[in-house]
Coordinates of C-alpha atoms in Angstrom, one line a residue:
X673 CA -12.1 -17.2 -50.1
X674 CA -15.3 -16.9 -48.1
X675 CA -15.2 -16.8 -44.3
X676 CA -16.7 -20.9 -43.5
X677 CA -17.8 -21.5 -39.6
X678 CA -15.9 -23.9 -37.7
X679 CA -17.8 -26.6 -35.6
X680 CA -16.8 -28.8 -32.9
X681 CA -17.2 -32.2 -33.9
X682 CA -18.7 -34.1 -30.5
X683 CA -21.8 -31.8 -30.5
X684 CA -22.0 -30.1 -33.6
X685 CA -22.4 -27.1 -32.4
X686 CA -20.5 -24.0 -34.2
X687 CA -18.1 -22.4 -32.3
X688 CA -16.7 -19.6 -34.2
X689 CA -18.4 -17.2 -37.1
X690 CA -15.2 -15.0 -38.3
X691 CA -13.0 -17.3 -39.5
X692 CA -11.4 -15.3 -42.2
X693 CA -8.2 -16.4 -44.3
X694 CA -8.2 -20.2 -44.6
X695 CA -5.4 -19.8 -47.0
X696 CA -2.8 -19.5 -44.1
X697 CA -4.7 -21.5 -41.2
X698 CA -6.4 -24.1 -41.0
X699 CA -9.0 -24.8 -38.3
X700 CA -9.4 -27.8 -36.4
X701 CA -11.2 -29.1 -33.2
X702 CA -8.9 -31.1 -31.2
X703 CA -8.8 -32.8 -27.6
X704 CA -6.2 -32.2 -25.5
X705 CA -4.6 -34.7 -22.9
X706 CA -7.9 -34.2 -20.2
X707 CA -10.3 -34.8 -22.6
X708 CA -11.3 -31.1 -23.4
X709 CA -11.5 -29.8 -26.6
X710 CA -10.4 -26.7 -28.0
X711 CA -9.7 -25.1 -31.4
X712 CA -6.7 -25.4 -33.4
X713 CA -5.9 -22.4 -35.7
X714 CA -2.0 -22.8 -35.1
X715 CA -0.6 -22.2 -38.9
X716 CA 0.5 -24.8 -41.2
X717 CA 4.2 -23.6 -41.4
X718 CA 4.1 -24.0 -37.6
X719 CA 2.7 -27.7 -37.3
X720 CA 5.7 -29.5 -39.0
X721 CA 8.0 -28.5 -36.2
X722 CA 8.7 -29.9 -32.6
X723 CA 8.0 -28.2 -29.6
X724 CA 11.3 -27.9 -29.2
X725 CA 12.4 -26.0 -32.7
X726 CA 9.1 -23.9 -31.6
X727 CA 10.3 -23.1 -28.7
X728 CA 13.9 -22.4 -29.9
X729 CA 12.5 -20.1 -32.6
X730 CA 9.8 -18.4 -30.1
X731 CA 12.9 -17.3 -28.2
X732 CA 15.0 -16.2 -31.1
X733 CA 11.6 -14.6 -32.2
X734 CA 10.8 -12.5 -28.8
X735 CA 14.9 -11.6 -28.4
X736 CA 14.9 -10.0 -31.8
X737 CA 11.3 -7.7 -31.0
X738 CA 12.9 -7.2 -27.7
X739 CA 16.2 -5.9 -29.3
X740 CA 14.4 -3.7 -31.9
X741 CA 11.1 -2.8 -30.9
X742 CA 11.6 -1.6 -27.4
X743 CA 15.1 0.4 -27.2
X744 CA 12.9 2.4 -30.0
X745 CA 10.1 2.8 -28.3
X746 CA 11.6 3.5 -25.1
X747 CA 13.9 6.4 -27.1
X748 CA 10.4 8.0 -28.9
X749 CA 9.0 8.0 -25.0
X750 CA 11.8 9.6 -23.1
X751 CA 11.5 12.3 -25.9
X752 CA 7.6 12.9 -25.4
X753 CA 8.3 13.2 -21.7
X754 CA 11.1 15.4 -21.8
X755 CA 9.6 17.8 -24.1
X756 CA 5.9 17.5 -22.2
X757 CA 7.9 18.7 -19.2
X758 CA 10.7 21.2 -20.1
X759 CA 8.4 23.9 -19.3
X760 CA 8.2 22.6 -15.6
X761 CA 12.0 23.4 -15.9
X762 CA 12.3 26.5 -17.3
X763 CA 10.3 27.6 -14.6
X764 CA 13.5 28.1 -12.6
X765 CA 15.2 29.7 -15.1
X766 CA 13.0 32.7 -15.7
X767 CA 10.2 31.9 -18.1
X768 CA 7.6 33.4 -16.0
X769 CA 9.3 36.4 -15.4
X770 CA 10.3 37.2 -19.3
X771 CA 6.8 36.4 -20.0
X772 CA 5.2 38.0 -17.4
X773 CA 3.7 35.0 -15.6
X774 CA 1.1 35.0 -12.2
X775 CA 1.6 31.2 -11.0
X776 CA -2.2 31.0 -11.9
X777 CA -1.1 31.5 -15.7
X778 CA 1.4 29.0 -15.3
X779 CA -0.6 26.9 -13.9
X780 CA -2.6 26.8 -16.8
X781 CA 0.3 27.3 -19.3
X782 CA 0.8 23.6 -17.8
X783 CA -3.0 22.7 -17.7
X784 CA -3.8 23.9 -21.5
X785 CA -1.3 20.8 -23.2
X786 CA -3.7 18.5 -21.4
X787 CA -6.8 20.6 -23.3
X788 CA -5.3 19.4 -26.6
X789 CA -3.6 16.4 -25.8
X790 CA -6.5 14.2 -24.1
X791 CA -9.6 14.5 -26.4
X792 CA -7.2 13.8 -29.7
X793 CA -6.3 10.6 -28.4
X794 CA -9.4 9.0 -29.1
X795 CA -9.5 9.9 -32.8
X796 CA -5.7 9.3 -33.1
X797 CA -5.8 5.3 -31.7
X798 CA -9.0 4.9 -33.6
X799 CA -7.2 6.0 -36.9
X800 CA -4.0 3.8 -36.3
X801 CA -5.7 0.3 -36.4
X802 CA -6.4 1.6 -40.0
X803 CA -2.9 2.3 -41.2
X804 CA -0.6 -0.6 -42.0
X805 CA 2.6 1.2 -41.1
X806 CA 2.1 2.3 -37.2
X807 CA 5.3 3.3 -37.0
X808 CA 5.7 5.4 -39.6
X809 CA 2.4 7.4 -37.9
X810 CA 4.0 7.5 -34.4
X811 CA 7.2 8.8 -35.7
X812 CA 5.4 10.8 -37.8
X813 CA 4.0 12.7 -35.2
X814 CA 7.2 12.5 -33.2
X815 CA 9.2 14.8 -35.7
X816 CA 6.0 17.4 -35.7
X817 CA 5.8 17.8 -31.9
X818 CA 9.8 18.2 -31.9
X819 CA 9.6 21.1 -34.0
X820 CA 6.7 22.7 -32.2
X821 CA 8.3 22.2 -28.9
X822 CA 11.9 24.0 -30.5
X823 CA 9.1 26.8 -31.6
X824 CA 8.2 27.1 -28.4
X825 CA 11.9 29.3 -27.7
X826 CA 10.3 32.0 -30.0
X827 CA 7.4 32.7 -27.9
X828 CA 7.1 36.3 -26.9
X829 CA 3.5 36.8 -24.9
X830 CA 1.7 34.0 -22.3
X831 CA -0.8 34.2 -25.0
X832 CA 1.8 32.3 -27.2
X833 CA 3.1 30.1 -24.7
X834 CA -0.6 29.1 -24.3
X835 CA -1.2 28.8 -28.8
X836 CA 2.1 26.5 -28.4
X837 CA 1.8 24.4 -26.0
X838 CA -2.2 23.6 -26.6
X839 CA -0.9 22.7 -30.6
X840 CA 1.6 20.7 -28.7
X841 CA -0.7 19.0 -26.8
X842 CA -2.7 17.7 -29.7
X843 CA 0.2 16.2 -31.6
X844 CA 1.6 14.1 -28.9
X845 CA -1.6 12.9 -28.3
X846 CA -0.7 10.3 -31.1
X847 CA 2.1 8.8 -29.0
X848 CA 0.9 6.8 -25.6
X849 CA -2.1 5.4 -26.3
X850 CA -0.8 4.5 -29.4
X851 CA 2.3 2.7 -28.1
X852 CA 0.5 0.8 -25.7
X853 CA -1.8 -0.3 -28.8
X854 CA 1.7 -1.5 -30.7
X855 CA 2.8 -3.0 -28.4
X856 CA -0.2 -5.3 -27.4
X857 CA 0.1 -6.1 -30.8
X858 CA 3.6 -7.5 -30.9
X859 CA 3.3 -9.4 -27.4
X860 CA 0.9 -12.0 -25.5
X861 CA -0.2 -11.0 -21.7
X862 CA 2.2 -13.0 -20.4
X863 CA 4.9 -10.8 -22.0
X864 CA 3.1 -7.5 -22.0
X865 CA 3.9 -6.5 -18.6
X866 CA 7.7 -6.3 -18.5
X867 CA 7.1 -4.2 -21.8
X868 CA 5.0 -2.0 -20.8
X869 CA 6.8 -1.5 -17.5
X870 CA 9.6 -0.7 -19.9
X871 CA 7.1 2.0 -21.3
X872 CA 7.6 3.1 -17.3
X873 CA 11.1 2.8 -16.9
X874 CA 11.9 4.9 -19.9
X875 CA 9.1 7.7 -18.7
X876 CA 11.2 7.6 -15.6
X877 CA 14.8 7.9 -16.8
X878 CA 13.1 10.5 -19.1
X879 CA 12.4 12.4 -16.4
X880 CA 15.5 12.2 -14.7
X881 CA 17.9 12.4 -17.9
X882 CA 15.3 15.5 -18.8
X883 CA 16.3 17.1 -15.3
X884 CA 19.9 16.6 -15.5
X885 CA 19.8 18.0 -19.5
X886 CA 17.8 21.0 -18.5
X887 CA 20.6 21.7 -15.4
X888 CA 23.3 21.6 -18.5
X889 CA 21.4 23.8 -21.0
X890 CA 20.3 25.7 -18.6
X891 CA 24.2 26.6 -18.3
X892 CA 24.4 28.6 -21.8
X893 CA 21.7 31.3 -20.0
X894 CA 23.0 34.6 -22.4
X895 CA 24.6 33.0 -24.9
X896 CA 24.3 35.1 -28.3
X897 CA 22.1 37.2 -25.9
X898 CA 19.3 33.7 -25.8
X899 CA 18.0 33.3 -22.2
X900 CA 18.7 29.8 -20.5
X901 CA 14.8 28.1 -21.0
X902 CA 14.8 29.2 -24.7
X903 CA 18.2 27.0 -25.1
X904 CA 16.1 24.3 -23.4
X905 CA 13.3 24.6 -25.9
X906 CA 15.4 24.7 -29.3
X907 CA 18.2 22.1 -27.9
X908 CA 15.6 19.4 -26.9
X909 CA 13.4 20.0 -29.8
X910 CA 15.5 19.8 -32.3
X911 CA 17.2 16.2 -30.7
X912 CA 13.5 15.0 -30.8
X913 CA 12.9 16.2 -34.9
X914 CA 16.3 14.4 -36.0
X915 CA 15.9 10.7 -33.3
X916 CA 12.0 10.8 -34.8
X917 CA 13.4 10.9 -38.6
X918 CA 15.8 7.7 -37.6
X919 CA 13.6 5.8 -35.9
X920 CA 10.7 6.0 -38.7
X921 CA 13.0 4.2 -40.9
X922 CA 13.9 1.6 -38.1
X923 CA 10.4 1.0 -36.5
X924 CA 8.4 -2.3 -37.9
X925 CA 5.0 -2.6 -38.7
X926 CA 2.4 -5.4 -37.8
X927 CA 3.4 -8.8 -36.9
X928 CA 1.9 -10.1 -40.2
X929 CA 3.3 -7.9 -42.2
X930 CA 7.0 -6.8 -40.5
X931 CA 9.7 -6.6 -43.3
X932 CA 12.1 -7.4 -40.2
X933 CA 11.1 -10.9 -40.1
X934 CA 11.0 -13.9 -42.7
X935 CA 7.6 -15.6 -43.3
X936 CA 7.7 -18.1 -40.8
X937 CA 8.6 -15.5 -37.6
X938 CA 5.5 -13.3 -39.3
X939 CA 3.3 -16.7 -38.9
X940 CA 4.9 -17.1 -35.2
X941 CA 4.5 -13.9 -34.1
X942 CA 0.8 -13.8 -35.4
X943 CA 0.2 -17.3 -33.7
X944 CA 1.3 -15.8 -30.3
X945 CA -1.2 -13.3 -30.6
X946 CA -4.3 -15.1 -31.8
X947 CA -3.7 -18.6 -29.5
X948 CA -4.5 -16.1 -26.5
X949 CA -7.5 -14.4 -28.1
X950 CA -9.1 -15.6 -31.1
X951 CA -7.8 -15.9 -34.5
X952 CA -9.6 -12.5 -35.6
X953 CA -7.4 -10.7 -33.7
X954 CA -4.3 -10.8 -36.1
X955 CA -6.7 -9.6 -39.3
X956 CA -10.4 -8.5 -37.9
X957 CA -11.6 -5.4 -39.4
X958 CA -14.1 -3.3 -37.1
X959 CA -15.0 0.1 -38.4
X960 CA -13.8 3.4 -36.5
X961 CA -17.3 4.0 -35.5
X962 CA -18.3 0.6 -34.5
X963 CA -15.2 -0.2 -32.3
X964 CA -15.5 3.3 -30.6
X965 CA -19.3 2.4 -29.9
X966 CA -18.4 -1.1 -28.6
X967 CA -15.8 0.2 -26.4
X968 CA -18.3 2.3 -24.9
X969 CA -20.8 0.0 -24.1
X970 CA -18.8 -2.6 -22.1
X971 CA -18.7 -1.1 -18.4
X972 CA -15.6 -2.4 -17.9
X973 CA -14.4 0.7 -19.4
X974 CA -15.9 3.2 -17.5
X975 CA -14.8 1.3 -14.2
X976 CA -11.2 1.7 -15.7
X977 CA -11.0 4.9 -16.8
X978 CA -12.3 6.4 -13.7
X979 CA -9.6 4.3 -11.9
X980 CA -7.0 6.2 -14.4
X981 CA -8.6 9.3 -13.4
X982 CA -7.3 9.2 -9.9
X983 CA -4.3 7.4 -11.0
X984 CA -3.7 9.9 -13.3
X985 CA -4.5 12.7 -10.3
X986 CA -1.7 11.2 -8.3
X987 CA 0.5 11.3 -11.0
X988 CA 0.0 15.2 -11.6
X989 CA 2.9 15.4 -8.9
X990 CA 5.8 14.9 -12.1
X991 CA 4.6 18.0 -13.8
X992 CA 5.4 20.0 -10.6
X993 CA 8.4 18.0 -9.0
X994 CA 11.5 20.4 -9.9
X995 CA 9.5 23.5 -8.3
X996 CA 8.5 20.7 -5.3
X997 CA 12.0 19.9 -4.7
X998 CA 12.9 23.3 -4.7
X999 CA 11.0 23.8 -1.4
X1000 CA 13.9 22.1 0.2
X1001 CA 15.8 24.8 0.2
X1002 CA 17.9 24.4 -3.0
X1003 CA 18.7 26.5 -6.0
X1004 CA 17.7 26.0 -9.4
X1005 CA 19.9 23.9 -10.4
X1006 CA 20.8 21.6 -8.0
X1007 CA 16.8 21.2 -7.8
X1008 CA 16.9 19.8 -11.4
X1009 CA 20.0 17.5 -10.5
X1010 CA 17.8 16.3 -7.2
X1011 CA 14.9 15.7 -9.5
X1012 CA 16.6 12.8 -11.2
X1013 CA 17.8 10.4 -8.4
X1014 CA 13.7 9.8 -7.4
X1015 CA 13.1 8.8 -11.4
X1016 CA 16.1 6.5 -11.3
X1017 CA 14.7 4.7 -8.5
X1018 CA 11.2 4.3 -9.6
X1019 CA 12.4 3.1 -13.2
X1020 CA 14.4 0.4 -11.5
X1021 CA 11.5 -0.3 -8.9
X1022 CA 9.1 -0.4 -11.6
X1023 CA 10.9 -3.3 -13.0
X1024 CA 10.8 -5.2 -9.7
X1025 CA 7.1 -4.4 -9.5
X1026 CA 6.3 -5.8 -13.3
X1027 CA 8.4 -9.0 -12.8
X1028 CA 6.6 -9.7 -9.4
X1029 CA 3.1 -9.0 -11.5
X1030 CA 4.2 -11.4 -13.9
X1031 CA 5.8 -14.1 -11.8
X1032 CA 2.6 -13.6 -9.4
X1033 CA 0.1 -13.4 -12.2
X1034 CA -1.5 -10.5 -10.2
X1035 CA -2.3 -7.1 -10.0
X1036 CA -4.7 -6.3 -7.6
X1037 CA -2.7 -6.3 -4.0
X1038 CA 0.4 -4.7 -5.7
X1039 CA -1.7 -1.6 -6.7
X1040 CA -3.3 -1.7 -3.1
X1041 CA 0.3 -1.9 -1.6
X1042 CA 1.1 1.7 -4.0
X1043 CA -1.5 3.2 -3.2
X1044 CA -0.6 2.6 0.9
X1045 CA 2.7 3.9 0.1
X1046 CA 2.0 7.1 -1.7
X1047 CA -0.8 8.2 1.0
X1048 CA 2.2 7.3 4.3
X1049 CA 4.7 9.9 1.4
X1050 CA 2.3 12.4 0.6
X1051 CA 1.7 13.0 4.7
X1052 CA 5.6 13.5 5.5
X1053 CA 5.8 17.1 3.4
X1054 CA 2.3 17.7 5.0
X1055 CA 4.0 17.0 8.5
X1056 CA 7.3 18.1 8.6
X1057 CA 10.0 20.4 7.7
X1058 CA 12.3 18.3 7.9
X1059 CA 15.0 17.9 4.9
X1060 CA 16.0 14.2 5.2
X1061 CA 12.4 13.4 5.8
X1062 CA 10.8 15.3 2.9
X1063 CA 13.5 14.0 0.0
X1064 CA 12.9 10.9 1.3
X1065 CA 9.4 11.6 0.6
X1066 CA 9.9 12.8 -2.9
X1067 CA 12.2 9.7 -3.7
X1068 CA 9.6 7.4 -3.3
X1069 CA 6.8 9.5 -4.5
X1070 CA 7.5 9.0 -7.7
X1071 CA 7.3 4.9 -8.4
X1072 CA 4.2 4.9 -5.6
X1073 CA 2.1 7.6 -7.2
X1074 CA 2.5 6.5 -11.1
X1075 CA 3.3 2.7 -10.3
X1076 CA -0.1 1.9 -10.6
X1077 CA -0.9 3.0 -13.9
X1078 CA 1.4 0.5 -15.6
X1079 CA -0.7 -2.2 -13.8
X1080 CA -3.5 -0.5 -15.2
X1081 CA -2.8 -0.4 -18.8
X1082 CA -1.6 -4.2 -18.5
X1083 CA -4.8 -5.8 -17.5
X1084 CA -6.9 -3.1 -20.1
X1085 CA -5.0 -5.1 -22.8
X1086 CA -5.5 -8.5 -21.1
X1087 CA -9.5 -8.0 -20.0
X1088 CA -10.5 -5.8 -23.4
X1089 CA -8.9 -8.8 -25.8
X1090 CA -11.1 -8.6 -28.6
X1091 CA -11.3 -7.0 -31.2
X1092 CA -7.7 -5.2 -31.4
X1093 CA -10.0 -1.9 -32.6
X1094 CA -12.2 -2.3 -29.7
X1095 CA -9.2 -2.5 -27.4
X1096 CA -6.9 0.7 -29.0
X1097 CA -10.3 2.9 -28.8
X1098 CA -10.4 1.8 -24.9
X1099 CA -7.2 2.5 -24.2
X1100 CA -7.0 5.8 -26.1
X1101 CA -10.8 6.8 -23.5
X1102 CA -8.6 5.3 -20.8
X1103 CA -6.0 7.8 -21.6
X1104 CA -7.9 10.9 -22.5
X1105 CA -10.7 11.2 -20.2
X1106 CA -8.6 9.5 -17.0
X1107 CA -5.9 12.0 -18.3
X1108 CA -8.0 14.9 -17.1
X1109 CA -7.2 14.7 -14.1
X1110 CA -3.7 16.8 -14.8
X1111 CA -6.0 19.7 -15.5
X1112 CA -7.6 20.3 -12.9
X1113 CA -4.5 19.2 -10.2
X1114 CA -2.4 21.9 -12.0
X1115 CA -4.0 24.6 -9.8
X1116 CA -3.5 22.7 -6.7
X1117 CA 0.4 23.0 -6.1
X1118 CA 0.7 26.2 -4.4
X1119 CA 1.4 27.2 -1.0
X1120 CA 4.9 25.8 -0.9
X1121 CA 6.5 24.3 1.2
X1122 CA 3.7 21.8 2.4
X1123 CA 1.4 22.0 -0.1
X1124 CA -2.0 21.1 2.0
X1125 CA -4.2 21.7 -0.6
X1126 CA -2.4 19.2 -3.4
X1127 CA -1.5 16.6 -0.8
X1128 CA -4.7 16.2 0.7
X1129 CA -6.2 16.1 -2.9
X1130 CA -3.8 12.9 -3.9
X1131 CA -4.6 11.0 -0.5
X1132 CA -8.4 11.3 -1.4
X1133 CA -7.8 10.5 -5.3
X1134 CA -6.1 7.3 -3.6
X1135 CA -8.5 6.1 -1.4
X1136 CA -11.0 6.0 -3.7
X1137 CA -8.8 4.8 -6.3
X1138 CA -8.8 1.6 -4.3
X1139 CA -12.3 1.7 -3.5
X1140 CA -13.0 1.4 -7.3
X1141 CA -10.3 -1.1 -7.7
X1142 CA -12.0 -3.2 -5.0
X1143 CA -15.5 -3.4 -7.0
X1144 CA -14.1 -3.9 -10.5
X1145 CA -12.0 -7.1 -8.8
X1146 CA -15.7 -8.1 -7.6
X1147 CA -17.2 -7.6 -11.0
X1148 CA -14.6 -9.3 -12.9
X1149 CA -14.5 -12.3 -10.2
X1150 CA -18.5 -12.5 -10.8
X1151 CA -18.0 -12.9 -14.2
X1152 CA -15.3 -15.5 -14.5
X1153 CA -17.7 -17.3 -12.1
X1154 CA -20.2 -16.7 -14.7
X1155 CA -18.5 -18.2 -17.4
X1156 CA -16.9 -21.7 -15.2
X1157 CA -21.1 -22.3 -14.4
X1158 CA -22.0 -23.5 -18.2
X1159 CA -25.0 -21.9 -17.6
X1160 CA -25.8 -20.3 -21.6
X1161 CA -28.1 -18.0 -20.1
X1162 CA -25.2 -16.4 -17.6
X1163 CA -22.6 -16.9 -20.6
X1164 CA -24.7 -14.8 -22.0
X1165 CA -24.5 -11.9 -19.9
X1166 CA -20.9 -12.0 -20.0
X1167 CA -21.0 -12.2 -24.1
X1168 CA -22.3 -8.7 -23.2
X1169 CA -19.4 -7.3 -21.8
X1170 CA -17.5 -7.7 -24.7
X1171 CA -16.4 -11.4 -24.2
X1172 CA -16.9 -13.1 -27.7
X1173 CA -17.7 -16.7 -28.1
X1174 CA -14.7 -17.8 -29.8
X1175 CA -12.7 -16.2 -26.6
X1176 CA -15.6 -18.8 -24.6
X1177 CA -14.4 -21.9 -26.6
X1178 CA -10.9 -21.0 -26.1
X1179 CA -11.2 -20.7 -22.0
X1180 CA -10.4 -16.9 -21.6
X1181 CA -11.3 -15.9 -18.4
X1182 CA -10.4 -12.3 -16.5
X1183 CA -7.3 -12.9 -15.1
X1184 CA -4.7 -11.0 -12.5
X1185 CA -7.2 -10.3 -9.5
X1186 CA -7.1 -13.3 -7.6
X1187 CA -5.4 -11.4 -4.8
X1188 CA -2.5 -13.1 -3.9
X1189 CA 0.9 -11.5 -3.6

């Protein structure tokens, strides 16, 4: 059936020009209780029901993504981070050494996965709005880079190491951005943050599970005459190959089209979706090309992608923080073990700091308050030699210098709503070009133990971190004011930022930067 334009019926006026599948919804303009009208695209299956069976079957709806979706994604990520930092742990078992390292090759041993990792997320999130099974492409990608990382035992030369890790690099770029994307796609803002900061929690307890692993591997150094890292390389690997095979037979697809749920949790879970944003979103087709070009023209992105660029800067600190515990004093392996108490308490505190987002419904003075944080712990290993001052340092470092970025990637999915290819091609730029900031920090953690150079770097990345924060709150603020006015003409200007006019009729404003704790 042809796409028909819906029209509100006081003025006449259309409101929408992409309605596409009238088979499955129906489109109506209705008042509600204020007088105020709005459109109706809510499905037929869904209009026979109550509030209350709606609300008993959202809830049965969001436990069973919860309880499928998540505990795999969660698994996928802890496995990207533990093999994207394993070589930050076989630093202390001899890797440089067997491979004749400087710490400038390492450096860039570290640096070089970044080289292949952030320009192929762009293509890669562009390329998964077009395939129907995302799962079966993340997982996809999942079993390649475990192999690659268990190749990564073989490696004779730097050279190698370098060939590796850069392939490496390129084939994980598939996961983040694209996980993000999946999930936005599954869940409505006001359920997106607690996911995503369950993205966070599982990077975290990756990190620490990842440090305690490496301190037990580590353990079978000369077995059949194999050093300790190359155990490390071909264990971990080979766990992410066979957990990336399971989970592509576990992980659903769309909403609309998940073989996981019947036909009326498919229409619910597309509803969700669409009531927030515009009924396009849960079928609107935008070319690669043409969502990649609008992406680029709204300058919301640039504002947030130079925001991940420092955010990204501060969190450089991970790929370094076994050899930056180690200044303490420690051997090798209780270093690892001491690397995972830190990532414990940043998954847990991450939690805390999502729930308040969500309870608060802001975003703003809770990155303000990290970035405050990290600068006061990035000044005690600066400042002092002290032991029980520094780890206290390093166990908060960790939630205060990434926090931030999960509030970040929640309000890209909240203030880029339409269309769903616009939004996976910002958040893959987001990613990649903010991401580049781990190249360049790699060659600033020398000079152990107070490490001037890397410290003072992060304080500065922070400050104006915030600084930038401060004006995109004022640009966003101007526009919602923009949009309240009903001046066309100023509507207008906001139309071209991205906002469409369907989101206009249905009230979307920018929301989460009202300030308030």
């Amino acid at each position: 059936m042809s796409a028909v334009p819906a029209y509100n019926t006081k003025t006449g006026d259309e409101v929408t020009d992409d309605v596409k599948d009238l088979t499955e919804t129906t489109v109506d303009y209705v008042d509600d209780d204020n007088g105020n009208g709005h459109i109706n695209r809510e499905p037929e299956s869904l209009r026979g029901l109550s509030d209350e069976e709606k609300q008993r079957l959202e809830k049965k709806l969001v436990r069973k993504m919860d309880l499928i979706i998540l505990p795999i994604v969660g698994i996928l990520y802890i496995l990207n981070y533990i093999d994207r930092q394993n070589l930050a742990a076989a630093k202390l078992q001899g890797i440089m050494e067997d491979l004749n390292m400087t710490s400038t090759q390492f450096a860039t041993a570290v640096s070089i996965l970044f080289v292949g990792y952030l320009p192929f997320q762009i293509p890669s999130n562009l390329l998964i709005t077009r395939f129907k099974r995302p799962g079966m492409y993340i997982c996809t990608a999942v079993v390649i880079w475990g192999g690659i990382s268990a190749a990564t035992a073989a490696v004779q030369t730097y050279k190698q190491l370098l060939a590796v890790r850069a392939i490496l690099g390129v084939v994980e770029a598939v996961f983040f951005p694209g996980a993000i994307y999946y999930l936005s796609a599954w869940y409505p803002k006001r359920e997106l943050g607690k996911r995503l900061a369950g993205l966070y929690i599982a990077q975290q307890f990756g990190n620490a599970f990842g440090g305690l692993l490496a301190a037990a591997i580590l353990q079978l150094k000369g077995v059949h005459g194999i050093a300790g890292w190359r155990w490390l390389f071909i264990i971990e690997g080979s766990a992410t190959v066979g957990i990336g095979a399971i989970c592509a037979l576990l992980m659903p697809e769309y909403p609309h089209n998940a073989r996981v749920l019947n036909q009326l949790e498919r229409d619910l879970a597309v509803w969700r979706i669409e009531s927030e944003s515009g009924a396009a979103e849960g079928h609107e087709e935008v070319g690669i090309l043409k969502s990649f070009g609008m992406a680029m023209k709204d300058p919301k992105v640039y504002m947030l992608i130079f925001m991940n660029m420092m955010s990204q800067g501060q969190g450089s600190i991970a790929n370094f923080f076994p050899s930056i515990v180690k200044s303490l004093g420690y051997g090798s392996t209780l270093s690892l073990v001491l690397t995972a108490p830190p990532y414990i308490l940043a998954g847990i505190l991450y939690y805390f700091l999502s729930l308040w987002s969500d309870k608060r419904h802001t975003v703003y003075p809770l990155i303000l308050m990290c970035i405050f944080v990290a600068c006061t712990m990035y000044i005690i290993p600066m400042s002092t030699t002290s032991l029980g001052a520094r780890y206290f340092s390093m166990m908060i470092l960790p939630v205060s210098s990434v926090g931030p970025q999960i509030l970040l990637f929640k309000f890209l999915n909240l203030h880029l709503a339409r269309p769903v290819a616009k939004r996976a091609a910002a958040t893959a730029l987001m990613n990649a070009i903010g991401g580049t900031s781990n190249i360049w920090a790699s060659y600033l953690y020398d000079a152990p133990p107070h490490y001037f150079k890397a410290f003072g770097t992060l304080i500065a990345c922070a400050i104006v971190f915030a600084l930038t924060l401060t004006f995109y709150r004022w640009f966003v603020l101007r526009e919602n004011r923009r949009l309240d006015s009903g001046d066309l003409a100023a509507i207008e200007k906001v139309k071209r930022g991205g906002v469409t006019q369907e989101m206009v009729d249905l009230g979307w404003r920018y929301e989460m930067f009202d300030g308030h704790f």
